[in-house]
mmCIF file as gemmi writes it, N, C-alpha and C atoms, coordinates in Angstrom:
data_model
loop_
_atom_site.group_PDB
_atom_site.id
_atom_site.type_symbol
_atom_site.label_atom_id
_atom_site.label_alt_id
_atom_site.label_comp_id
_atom_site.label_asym_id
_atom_site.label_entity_id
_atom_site.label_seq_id
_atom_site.pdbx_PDB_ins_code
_atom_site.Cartn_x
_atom_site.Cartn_y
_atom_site.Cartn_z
_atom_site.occupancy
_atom_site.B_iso_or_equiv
_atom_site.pdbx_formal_charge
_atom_site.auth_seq_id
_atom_site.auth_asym_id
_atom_site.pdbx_PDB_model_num
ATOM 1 N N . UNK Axp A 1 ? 54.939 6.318 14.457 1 0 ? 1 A 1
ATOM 2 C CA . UNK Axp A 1 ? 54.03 5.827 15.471 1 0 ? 1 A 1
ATOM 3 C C . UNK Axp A 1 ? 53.42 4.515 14.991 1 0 ? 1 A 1
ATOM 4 N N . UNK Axp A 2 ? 53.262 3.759 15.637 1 0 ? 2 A 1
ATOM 5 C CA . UNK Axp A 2 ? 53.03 2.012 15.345 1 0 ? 2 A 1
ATOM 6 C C . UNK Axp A 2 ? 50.97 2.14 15.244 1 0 ? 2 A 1
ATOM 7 N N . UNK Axp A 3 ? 50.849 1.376 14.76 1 0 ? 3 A 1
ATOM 8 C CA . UNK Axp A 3 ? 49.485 1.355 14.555 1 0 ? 3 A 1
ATOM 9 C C . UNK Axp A 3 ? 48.991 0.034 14.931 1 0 ? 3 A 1
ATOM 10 N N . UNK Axp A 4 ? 49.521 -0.517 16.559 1 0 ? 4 A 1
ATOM 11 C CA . UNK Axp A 4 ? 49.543 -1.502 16.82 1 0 ? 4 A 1
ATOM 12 C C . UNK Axp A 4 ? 48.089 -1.45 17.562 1 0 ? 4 A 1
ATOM 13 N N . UNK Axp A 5 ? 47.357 -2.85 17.556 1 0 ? 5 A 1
ATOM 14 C CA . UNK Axp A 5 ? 45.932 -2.008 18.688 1 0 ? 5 A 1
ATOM 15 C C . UNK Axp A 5 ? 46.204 -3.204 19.477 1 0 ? 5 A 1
ATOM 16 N N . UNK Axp A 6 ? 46.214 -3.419 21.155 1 0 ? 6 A 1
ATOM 17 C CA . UNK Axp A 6 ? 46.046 -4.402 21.735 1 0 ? 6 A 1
ATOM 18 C C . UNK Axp A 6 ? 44.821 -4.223 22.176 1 0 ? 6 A 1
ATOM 19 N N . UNK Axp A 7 ? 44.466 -5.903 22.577 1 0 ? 7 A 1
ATOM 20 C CA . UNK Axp A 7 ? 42.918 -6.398 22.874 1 0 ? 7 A 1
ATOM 21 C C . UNK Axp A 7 ? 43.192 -7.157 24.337 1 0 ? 7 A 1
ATOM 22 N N . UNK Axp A 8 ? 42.156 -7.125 25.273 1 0 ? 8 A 1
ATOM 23 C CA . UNK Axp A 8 ? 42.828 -8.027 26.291 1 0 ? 8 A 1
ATOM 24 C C . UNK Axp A 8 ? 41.316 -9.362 26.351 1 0 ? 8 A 1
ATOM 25 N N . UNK Axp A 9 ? 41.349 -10.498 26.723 1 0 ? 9 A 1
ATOM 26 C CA . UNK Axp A 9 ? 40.016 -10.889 26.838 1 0 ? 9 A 1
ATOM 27 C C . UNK Axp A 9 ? 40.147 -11.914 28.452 1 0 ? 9 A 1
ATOM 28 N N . UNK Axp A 10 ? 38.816 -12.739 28.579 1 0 ? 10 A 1
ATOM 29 C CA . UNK Axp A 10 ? 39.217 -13.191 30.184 1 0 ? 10 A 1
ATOM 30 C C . UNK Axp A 10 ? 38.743 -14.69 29.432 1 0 ? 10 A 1
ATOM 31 N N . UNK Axp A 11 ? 39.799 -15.647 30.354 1 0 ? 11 A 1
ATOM 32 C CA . UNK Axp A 11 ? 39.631 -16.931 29.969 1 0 ? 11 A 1
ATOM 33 C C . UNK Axp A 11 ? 38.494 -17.366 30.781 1 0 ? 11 A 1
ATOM 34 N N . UNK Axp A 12 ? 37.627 -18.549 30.426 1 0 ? 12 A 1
ATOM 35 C CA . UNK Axp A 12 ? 36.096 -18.687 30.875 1 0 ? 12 A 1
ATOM 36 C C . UNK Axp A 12 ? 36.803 -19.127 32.479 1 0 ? 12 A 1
ATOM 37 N N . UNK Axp A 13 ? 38.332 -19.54 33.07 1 0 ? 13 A 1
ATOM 38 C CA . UNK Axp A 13 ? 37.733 -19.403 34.801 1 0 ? 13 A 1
ATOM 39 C C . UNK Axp A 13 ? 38.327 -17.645 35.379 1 0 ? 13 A 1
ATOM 40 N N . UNK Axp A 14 ? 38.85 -16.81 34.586 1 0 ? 14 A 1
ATOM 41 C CA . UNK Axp A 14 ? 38.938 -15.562 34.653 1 0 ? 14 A 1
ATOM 42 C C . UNK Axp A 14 ? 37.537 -14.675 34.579 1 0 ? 14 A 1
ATOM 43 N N . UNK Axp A 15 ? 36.763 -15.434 33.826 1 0 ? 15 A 1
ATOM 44 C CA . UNK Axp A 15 ? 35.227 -14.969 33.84 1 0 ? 15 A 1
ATOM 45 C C . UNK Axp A 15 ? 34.913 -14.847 34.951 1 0 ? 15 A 1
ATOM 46 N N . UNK Axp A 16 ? 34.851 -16.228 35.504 1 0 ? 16 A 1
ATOM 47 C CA . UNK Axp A 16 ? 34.311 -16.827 36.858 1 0 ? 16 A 1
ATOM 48 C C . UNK Axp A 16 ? 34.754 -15.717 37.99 1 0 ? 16 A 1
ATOM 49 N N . UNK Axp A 17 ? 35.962 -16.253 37.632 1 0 ? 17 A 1
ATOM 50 C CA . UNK Axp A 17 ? 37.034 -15.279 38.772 1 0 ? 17 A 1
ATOM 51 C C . UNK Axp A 17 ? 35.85 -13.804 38.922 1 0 ? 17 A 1
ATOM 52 N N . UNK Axp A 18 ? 36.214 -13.245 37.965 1 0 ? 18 A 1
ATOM 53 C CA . UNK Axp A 18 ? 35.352 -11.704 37.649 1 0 ? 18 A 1
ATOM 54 C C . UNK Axp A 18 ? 33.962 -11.922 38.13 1 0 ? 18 A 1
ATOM 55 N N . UNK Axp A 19 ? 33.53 -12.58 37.779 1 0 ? 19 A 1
ATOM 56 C CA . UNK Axp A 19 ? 31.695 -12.914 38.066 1 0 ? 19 A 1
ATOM 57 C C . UNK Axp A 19 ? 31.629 -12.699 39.396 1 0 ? 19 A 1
ATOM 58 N N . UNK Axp A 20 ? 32.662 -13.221 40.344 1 0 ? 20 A 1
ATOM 59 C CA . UNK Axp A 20 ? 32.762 -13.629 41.97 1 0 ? 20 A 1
ATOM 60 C C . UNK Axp A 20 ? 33.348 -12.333 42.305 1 0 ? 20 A 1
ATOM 61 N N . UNK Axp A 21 ? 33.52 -11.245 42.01 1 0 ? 21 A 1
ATOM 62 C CA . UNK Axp A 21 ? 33.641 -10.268 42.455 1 0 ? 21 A 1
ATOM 63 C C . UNK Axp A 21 ? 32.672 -8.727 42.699 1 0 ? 21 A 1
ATOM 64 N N . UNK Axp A 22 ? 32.59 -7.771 43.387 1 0 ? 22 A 1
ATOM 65 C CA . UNK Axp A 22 ? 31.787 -6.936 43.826 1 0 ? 22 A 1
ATOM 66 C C . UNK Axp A 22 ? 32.082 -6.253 42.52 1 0 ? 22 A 1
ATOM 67 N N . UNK Axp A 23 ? 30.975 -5.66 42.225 1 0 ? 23 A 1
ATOM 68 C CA . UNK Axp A 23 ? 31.267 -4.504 41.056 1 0 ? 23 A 1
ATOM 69 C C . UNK Axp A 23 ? 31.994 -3.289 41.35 1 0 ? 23 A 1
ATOM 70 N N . UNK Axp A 24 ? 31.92 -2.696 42.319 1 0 ? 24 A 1
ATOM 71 C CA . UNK Axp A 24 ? 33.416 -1.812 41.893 1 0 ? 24 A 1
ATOM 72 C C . UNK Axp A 24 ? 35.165 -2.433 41.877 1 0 ? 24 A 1
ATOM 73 N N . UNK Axp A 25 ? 34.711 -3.876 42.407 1 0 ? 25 A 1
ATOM 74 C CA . UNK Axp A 25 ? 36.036 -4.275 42.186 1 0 ? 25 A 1
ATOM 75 C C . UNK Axp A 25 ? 36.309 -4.975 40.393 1 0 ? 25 A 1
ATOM 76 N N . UNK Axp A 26 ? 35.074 -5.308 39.917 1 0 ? 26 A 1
ATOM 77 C CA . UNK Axp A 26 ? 35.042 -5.817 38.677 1 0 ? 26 A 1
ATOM 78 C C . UNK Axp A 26 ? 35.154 -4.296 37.637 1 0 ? 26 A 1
ATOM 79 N N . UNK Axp A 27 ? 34.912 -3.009 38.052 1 0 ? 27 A 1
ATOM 80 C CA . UNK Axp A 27 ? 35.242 -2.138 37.173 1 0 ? 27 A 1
ATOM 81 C C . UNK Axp A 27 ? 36.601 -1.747 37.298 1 0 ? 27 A 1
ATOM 82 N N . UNK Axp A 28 ? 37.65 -1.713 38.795 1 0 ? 28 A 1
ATOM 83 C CA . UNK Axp A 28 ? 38.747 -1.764 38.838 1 0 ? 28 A 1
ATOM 84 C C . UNK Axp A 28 ? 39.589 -2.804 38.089 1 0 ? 28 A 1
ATOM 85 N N . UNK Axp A 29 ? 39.269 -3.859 38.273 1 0 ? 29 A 1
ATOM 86 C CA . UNK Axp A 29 ? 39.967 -4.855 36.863 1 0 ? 29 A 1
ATOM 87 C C . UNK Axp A 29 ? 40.235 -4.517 35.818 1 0 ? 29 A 1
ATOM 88 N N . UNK Axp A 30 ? 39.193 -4.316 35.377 1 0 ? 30 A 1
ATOM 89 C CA . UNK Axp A 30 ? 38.699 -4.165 33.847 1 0 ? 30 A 1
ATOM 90 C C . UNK Axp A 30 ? 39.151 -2.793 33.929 1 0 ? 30 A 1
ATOM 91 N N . UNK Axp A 31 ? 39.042 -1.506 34.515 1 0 ? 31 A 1
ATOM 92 C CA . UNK Axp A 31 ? 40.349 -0.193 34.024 1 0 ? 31 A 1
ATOM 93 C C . UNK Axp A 31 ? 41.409 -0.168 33.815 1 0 ? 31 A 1
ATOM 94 N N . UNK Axp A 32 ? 41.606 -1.135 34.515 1 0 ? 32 A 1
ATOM 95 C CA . UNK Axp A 32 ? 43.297 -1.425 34.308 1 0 ? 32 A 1
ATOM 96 C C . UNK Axp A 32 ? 43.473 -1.889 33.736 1 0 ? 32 A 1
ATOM 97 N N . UNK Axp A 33 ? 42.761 -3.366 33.089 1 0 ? 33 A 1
ATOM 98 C CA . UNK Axp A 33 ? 43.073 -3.965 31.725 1 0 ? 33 A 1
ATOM 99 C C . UNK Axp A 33 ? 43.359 -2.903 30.645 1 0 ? 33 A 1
ATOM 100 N N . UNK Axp A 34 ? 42.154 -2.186 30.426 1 0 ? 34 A 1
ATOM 101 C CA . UNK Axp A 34 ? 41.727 -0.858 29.196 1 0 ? 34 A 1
ATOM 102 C C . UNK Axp A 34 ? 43.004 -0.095 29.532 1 0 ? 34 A 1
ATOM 103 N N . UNK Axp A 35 ? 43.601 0.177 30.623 1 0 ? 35 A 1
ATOM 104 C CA . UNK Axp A 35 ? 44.473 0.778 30.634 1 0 ? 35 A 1
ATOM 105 C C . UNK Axp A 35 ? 45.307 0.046 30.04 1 0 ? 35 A 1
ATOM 106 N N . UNK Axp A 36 ? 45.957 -0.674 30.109 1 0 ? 36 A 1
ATOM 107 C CA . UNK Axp A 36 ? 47.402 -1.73 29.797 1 0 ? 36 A 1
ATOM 108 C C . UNK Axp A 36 ? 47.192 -1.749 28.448 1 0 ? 36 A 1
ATOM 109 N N . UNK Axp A 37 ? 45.972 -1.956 27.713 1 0 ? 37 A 1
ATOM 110 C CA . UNK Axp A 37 ? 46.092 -1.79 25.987 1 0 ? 37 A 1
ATOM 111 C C . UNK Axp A 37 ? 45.95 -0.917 25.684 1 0 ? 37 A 1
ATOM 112 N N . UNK Axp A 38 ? 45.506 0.069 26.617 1 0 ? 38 A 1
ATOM 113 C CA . UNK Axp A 38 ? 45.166 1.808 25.656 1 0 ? 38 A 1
ATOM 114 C C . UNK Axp A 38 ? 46.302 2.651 25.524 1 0 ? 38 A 1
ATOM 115 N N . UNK Axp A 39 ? 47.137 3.023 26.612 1 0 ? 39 A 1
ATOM 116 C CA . UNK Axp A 39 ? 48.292 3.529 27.025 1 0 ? 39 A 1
ATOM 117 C C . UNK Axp A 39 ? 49.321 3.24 25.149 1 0 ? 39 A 1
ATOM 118 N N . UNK Axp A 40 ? 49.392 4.408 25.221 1 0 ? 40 A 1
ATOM 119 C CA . UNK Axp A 40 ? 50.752 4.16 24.039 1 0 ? 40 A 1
ATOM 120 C C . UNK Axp A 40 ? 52.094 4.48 24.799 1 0 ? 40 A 1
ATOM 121 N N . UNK Axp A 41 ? 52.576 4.277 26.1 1 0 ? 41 A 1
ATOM 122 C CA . UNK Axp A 41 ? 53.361 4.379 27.019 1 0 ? 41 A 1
ATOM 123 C C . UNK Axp A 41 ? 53.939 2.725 27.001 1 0 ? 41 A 1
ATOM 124 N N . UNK Axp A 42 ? 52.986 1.997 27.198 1 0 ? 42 A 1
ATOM 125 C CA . UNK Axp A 42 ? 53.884 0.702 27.637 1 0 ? 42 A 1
ATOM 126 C C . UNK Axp A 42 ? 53.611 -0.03 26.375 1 0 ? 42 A 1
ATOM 127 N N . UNK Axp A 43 ? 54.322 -0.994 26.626 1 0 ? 43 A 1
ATOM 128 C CA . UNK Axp A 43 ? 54.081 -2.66 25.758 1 0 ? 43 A 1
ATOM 129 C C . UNK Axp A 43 ? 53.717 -3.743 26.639 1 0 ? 43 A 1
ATOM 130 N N . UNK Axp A 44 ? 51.878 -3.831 25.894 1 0 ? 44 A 1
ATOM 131 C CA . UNK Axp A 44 ? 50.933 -4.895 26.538 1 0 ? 44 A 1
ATOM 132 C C . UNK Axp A 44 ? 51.672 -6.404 27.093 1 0 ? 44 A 1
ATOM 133 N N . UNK Axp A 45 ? 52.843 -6.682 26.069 1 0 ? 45 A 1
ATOM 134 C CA . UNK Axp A 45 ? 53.642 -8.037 26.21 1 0 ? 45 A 1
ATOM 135 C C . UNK Axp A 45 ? 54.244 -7.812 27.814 1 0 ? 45 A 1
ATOM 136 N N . UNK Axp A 46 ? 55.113 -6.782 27.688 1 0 ? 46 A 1
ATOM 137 C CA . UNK Axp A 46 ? 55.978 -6.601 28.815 1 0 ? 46 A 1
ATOM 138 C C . UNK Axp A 46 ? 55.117 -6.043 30.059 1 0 ? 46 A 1
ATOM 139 N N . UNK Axp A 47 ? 53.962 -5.941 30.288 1 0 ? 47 A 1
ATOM 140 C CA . UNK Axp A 47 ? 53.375 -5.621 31.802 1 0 ? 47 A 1
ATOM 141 C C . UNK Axp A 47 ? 52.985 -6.788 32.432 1 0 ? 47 A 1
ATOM 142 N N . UNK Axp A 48 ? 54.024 -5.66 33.461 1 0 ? 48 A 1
ATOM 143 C CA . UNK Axp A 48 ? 53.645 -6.947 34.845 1 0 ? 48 A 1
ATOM 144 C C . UNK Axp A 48 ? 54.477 -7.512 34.752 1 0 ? 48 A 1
ATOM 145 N N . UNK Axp A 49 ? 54.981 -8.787 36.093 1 0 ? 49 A 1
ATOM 146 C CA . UNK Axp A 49 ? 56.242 -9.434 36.632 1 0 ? 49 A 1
ATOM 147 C C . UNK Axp A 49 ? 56.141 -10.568 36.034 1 0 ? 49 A 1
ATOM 148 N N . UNK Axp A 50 ? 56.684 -11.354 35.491 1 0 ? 50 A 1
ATOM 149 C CA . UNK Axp A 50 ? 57.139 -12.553 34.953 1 0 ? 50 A 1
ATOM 150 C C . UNK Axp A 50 ? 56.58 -13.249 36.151 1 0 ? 50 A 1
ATOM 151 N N . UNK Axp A 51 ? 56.163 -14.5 35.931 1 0 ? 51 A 1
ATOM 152 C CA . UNK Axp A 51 ? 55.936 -15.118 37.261 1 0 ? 51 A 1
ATOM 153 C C . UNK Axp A 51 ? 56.782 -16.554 37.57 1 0 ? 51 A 1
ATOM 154 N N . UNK Axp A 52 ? 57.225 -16.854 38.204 1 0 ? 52 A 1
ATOM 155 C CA . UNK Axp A 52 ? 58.929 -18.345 38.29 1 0 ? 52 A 1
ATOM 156 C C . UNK Axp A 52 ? 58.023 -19.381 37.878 1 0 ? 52 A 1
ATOM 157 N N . UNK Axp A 53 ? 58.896 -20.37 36.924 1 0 ? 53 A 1
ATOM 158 C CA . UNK Axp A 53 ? 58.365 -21.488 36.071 1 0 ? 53 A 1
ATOM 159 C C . UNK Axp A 53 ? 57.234 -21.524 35.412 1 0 ? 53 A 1
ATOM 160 N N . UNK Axp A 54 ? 56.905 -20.603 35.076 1 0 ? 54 A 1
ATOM 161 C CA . UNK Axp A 54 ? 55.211 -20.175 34.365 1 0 ? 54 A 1
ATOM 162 C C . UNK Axp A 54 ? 55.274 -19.293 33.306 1 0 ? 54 A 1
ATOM 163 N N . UNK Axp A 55 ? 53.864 -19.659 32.231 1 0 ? 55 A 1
ATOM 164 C CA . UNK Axp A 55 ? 54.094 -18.991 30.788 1 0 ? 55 A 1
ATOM 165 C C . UNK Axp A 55 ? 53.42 -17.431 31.38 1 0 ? 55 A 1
ATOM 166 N N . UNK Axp A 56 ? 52.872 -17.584 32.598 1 0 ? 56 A 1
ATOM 167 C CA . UNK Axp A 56 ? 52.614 -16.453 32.363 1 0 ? 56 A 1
ATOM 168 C C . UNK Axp A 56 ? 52.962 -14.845 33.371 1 0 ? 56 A 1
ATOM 169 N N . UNK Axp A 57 ? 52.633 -13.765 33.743 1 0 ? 57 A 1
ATOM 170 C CA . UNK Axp A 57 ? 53.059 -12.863 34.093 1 0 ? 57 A 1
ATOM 171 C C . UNK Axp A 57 ? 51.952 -12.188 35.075 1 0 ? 57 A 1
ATOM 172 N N . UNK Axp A 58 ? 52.396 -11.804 36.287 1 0 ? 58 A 1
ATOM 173 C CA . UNK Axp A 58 ? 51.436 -11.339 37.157 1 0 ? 58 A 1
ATOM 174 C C . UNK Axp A 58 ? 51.291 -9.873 37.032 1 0 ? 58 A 1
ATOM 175 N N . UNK Axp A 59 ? 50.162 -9.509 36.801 1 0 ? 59 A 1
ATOM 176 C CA . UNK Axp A 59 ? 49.174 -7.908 37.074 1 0 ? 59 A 1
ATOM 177 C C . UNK Axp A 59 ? 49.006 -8.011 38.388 1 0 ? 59 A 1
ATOM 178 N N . UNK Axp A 60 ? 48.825 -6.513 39.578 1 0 ? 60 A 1
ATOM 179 C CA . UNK Axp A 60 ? 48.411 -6.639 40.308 1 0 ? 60 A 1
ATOM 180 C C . UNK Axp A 60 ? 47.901 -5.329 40.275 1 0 ? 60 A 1
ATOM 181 N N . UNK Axp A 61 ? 45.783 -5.482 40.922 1 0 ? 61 A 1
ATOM 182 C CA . UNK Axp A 61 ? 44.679 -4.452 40.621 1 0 ? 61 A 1
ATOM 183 C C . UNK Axp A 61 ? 44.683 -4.796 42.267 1 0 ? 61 A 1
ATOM 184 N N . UNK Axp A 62 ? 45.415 -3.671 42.937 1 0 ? 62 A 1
ATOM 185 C CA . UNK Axp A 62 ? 45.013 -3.269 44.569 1 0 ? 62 A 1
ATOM 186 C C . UNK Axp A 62 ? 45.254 -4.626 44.881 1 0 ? 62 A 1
ATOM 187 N N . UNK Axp A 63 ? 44.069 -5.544 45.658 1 0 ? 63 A 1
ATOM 188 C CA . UNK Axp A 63 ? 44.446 -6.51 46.482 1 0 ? 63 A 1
ATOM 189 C C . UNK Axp A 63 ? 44.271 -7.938 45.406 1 0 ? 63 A 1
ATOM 190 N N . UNK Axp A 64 ? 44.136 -7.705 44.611 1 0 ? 64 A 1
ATOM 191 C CA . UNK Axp A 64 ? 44.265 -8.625 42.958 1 0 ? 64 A 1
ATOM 192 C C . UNK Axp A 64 ? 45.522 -9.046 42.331 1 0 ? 64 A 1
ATOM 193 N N . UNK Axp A 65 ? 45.548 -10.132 41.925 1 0 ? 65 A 1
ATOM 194 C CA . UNK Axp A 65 ? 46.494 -10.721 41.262 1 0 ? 65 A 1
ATOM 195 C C . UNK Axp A 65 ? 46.185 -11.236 39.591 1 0 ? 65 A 1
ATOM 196 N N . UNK Axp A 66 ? 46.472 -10.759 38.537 1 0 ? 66 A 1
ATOM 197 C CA . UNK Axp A 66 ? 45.705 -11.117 37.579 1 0 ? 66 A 1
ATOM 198 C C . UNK Axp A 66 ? 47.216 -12.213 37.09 1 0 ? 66 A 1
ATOM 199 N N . UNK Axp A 67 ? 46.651 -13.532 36.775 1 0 ? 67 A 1
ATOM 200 C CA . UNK Axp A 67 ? 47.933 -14.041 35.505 1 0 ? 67 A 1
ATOM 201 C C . UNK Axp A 67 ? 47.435 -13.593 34.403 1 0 ? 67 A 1
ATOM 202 N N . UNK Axp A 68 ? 48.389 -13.794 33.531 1 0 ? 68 A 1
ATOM 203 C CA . UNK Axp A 68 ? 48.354 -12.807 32.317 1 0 ? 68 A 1
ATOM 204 C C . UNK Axp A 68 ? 49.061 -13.932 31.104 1 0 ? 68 A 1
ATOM 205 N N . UNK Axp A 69 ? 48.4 -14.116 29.836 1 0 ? 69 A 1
ATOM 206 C CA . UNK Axp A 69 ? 49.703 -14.454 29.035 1 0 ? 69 A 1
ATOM 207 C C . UNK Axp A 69 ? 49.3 -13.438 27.761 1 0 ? 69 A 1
ATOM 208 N N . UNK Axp A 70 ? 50.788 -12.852 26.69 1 0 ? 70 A 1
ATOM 209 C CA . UNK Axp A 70 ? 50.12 -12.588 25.659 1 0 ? 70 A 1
ATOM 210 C C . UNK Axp A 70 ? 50.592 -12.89 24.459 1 0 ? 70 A 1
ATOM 211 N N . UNK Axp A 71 ? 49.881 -13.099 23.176 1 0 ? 71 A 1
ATOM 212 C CA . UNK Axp A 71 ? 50.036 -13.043 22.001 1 0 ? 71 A 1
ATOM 213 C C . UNK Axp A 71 ? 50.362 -12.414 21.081 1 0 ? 71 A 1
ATOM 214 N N . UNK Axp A 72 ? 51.236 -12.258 20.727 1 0 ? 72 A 1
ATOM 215 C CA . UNK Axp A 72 ? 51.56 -11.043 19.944 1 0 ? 72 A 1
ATOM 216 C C . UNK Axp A 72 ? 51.353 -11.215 18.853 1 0 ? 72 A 1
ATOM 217 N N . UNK Axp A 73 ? 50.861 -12.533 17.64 1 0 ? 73 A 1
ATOM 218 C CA . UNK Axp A 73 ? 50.689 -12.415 16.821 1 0 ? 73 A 1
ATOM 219 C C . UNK Axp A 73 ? 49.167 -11.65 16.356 1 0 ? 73 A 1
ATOM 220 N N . UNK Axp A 74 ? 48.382 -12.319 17.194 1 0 ? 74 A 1
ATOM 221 C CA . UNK Axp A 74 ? 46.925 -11.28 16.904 1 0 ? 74 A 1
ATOM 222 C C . UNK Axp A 74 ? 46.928 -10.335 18.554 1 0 ? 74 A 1
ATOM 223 N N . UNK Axp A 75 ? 47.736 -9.684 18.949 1 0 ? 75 A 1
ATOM 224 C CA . UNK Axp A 75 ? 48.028 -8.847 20.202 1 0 ? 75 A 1
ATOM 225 C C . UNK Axp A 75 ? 46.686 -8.873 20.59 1 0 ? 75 A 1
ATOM 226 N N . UNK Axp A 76 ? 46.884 -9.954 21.453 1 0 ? 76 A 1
ATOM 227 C CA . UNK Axp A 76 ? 45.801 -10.388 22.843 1 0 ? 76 A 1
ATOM 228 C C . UNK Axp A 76 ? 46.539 -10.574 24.005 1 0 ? 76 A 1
ATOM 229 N N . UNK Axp A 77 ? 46.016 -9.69 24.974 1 0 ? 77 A 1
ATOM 230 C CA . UNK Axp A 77 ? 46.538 -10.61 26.496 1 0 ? 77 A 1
ATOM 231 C C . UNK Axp A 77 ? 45.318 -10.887 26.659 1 0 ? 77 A 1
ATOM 232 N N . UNK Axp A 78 ? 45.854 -12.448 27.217 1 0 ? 78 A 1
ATOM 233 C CA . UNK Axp A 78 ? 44.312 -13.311 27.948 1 0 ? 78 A 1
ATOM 234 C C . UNK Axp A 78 ? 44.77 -13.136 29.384 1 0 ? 78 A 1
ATOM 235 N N . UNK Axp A 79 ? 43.658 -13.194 29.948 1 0 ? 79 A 1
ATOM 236 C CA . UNK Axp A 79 ? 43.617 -13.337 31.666 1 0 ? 79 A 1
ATOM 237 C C . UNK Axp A 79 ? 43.244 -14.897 32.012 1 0 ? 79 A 1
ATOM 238 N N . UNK Axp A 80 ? 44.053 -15.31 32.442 1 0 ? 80 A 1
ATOM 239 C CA . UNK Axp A 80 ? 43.775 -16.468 32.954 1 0 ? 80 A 1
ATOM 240 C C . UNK Axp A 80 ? 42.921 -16.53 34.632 1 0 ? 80 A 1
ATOM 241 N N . UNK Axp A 81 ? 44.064 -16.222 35.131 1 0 ? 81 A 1
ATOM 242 C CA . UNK Axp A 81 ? 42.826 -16.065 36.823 1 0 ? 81 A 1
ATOM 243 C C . UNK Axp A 81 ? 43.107 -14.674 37.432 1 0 ? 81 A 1
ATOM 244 N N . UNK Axp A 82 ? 42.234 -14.683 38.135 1 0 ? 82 A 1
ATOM 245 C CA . UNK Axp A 82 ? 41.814 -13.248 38.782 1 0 ? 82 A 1
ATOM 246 C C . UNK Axp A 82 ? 41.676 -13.709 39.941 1 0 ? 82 A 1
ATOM 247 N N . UNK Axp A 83 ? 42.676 -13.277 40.973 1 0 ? 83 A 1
ATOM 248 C CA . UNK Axp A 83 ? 42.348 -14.239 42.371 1 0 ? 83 A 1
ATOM 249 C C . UNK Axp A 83 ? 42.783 -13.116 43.459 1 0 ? 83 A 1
ATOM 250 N N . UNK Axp A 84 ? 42.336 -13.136 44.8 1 0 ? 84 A 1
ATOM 251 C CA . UNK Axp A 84 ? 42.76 -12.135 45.743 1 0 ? 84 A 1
ATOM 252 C C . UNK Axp A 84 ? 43.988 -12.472 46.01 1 0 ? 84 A 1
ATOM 253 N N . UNK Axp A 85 ? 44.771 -11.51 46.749 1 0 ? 85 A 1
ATOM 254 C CA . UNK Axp A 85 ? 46.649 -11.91 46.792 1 0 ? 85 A 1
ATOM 255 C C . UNK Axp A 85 ? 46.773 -12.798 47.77 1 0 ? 85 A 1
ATOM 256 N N . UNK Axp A 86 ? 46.076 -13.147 48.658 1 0 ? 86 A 1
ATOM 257 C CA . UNK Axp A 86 ? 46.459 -14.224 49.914 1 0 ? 86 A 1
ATOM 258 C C . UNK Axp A 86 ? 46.365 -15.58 49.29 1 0 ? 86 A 1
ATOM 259 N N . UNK Axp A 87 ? 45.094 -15.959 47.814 1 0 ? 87 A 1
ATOM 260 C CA . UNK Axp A 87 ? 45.11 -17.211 47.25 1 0 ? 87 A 1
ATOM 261 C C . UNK Axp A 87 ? 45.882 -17.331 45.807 1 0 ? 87 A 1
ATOM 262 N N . UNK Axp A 88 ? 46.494 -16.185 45.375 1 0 ? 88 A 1
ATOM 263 C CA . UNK Axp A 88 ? 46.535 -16.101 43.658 1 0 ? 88 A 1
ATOM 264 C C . UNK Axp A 88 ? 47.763 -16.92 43.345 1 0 ? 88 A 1
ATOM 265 N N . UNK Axp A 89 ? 48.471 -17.435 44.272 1 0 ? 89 A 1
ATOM 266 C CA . UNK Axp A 89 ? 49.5 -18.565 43.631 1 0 ? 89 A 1
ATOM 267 C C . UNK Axp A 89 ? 49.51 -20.099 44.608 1 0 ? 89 A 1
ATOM 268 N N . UNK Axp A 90 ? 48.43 -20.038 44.669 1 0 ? 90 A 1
ATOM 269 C CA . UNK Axp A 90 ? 48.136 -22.028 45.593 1 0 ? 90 A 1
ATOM 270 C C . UNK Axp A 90 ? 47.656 -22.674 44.145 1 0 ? 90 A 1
ATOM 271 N N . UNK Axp A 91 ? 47.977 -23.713 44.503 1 0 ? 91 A 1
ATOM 272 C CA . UNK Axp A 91 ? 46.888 -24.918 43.363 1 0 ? 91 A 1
ATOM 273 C C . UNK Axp A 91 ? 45.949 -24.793 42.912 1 0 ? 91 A 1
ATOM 274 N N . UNK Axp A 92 ? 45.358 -24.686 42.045 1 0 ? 92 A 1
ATOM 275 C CA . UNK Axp A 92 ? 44.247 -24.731 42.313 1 0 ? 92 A 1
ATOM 276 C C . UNK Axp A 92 ? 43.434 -26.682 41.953 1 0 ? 92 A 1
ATOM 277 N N . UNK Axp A 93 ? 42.569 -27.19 42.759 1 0 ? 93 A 1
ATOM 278 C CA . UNK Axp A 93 ? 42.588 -28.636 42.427 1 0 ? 93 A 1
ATOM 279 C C . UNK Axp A 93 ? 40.902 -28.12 42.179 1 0 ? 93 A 1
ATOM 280 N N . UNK Axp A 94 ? 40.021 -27.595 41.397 1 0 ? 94 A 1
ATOM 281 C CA . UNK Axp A 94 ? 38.771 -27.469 40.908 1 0 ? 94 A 1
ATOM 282 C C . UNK Axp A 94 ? 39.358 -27.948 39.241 1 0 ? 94 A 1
């Protein structure tokens, strides 16, 4: 059995993202994060869909889209944005 521990953290506009949300939708996030590193079922690297021409990989929490990238040398997934599914792949120009 691996004695691997993953960590997940939110990048400061993934904060934002989170901040701008209702609290039971900000505890649904965040279970599922805890889930994705707690689980000795999956590998934190491999969850979620690859996303086309991008480093990183889409989570989806109900009507949420999380990007995702992770590190495997100090096993971190960072959250980059946290966006509802009708906006989570436009531009963003902020």
């Amino acid at each position: 059995m691996s004695e691997e521990t993953w960590t997940w953290e939110l990048s400061s506009k993934a904060q934002g993202d989170l901040d701008g949300l209702s609290p039971d939708e900000q505890d649904r996030v965040l279970d599922k994060l805890d889930e994705i590193v707690d689980s000795p079922w999956r590998d934190p690297p491999e969850y979620g869909e690859p996303l086309q021409n991008s480093p990183y990989r889409k989570i989806r929490v109900g009507e949420f889209r999380l990007s995702v990238s992770s590190r495997r040398d100090d096993q971190r997934i960072i959250v980059a944005r946290i966006k509802r599914r009708g906006g989570a792949y436009t531009a963003d120009d902020d």
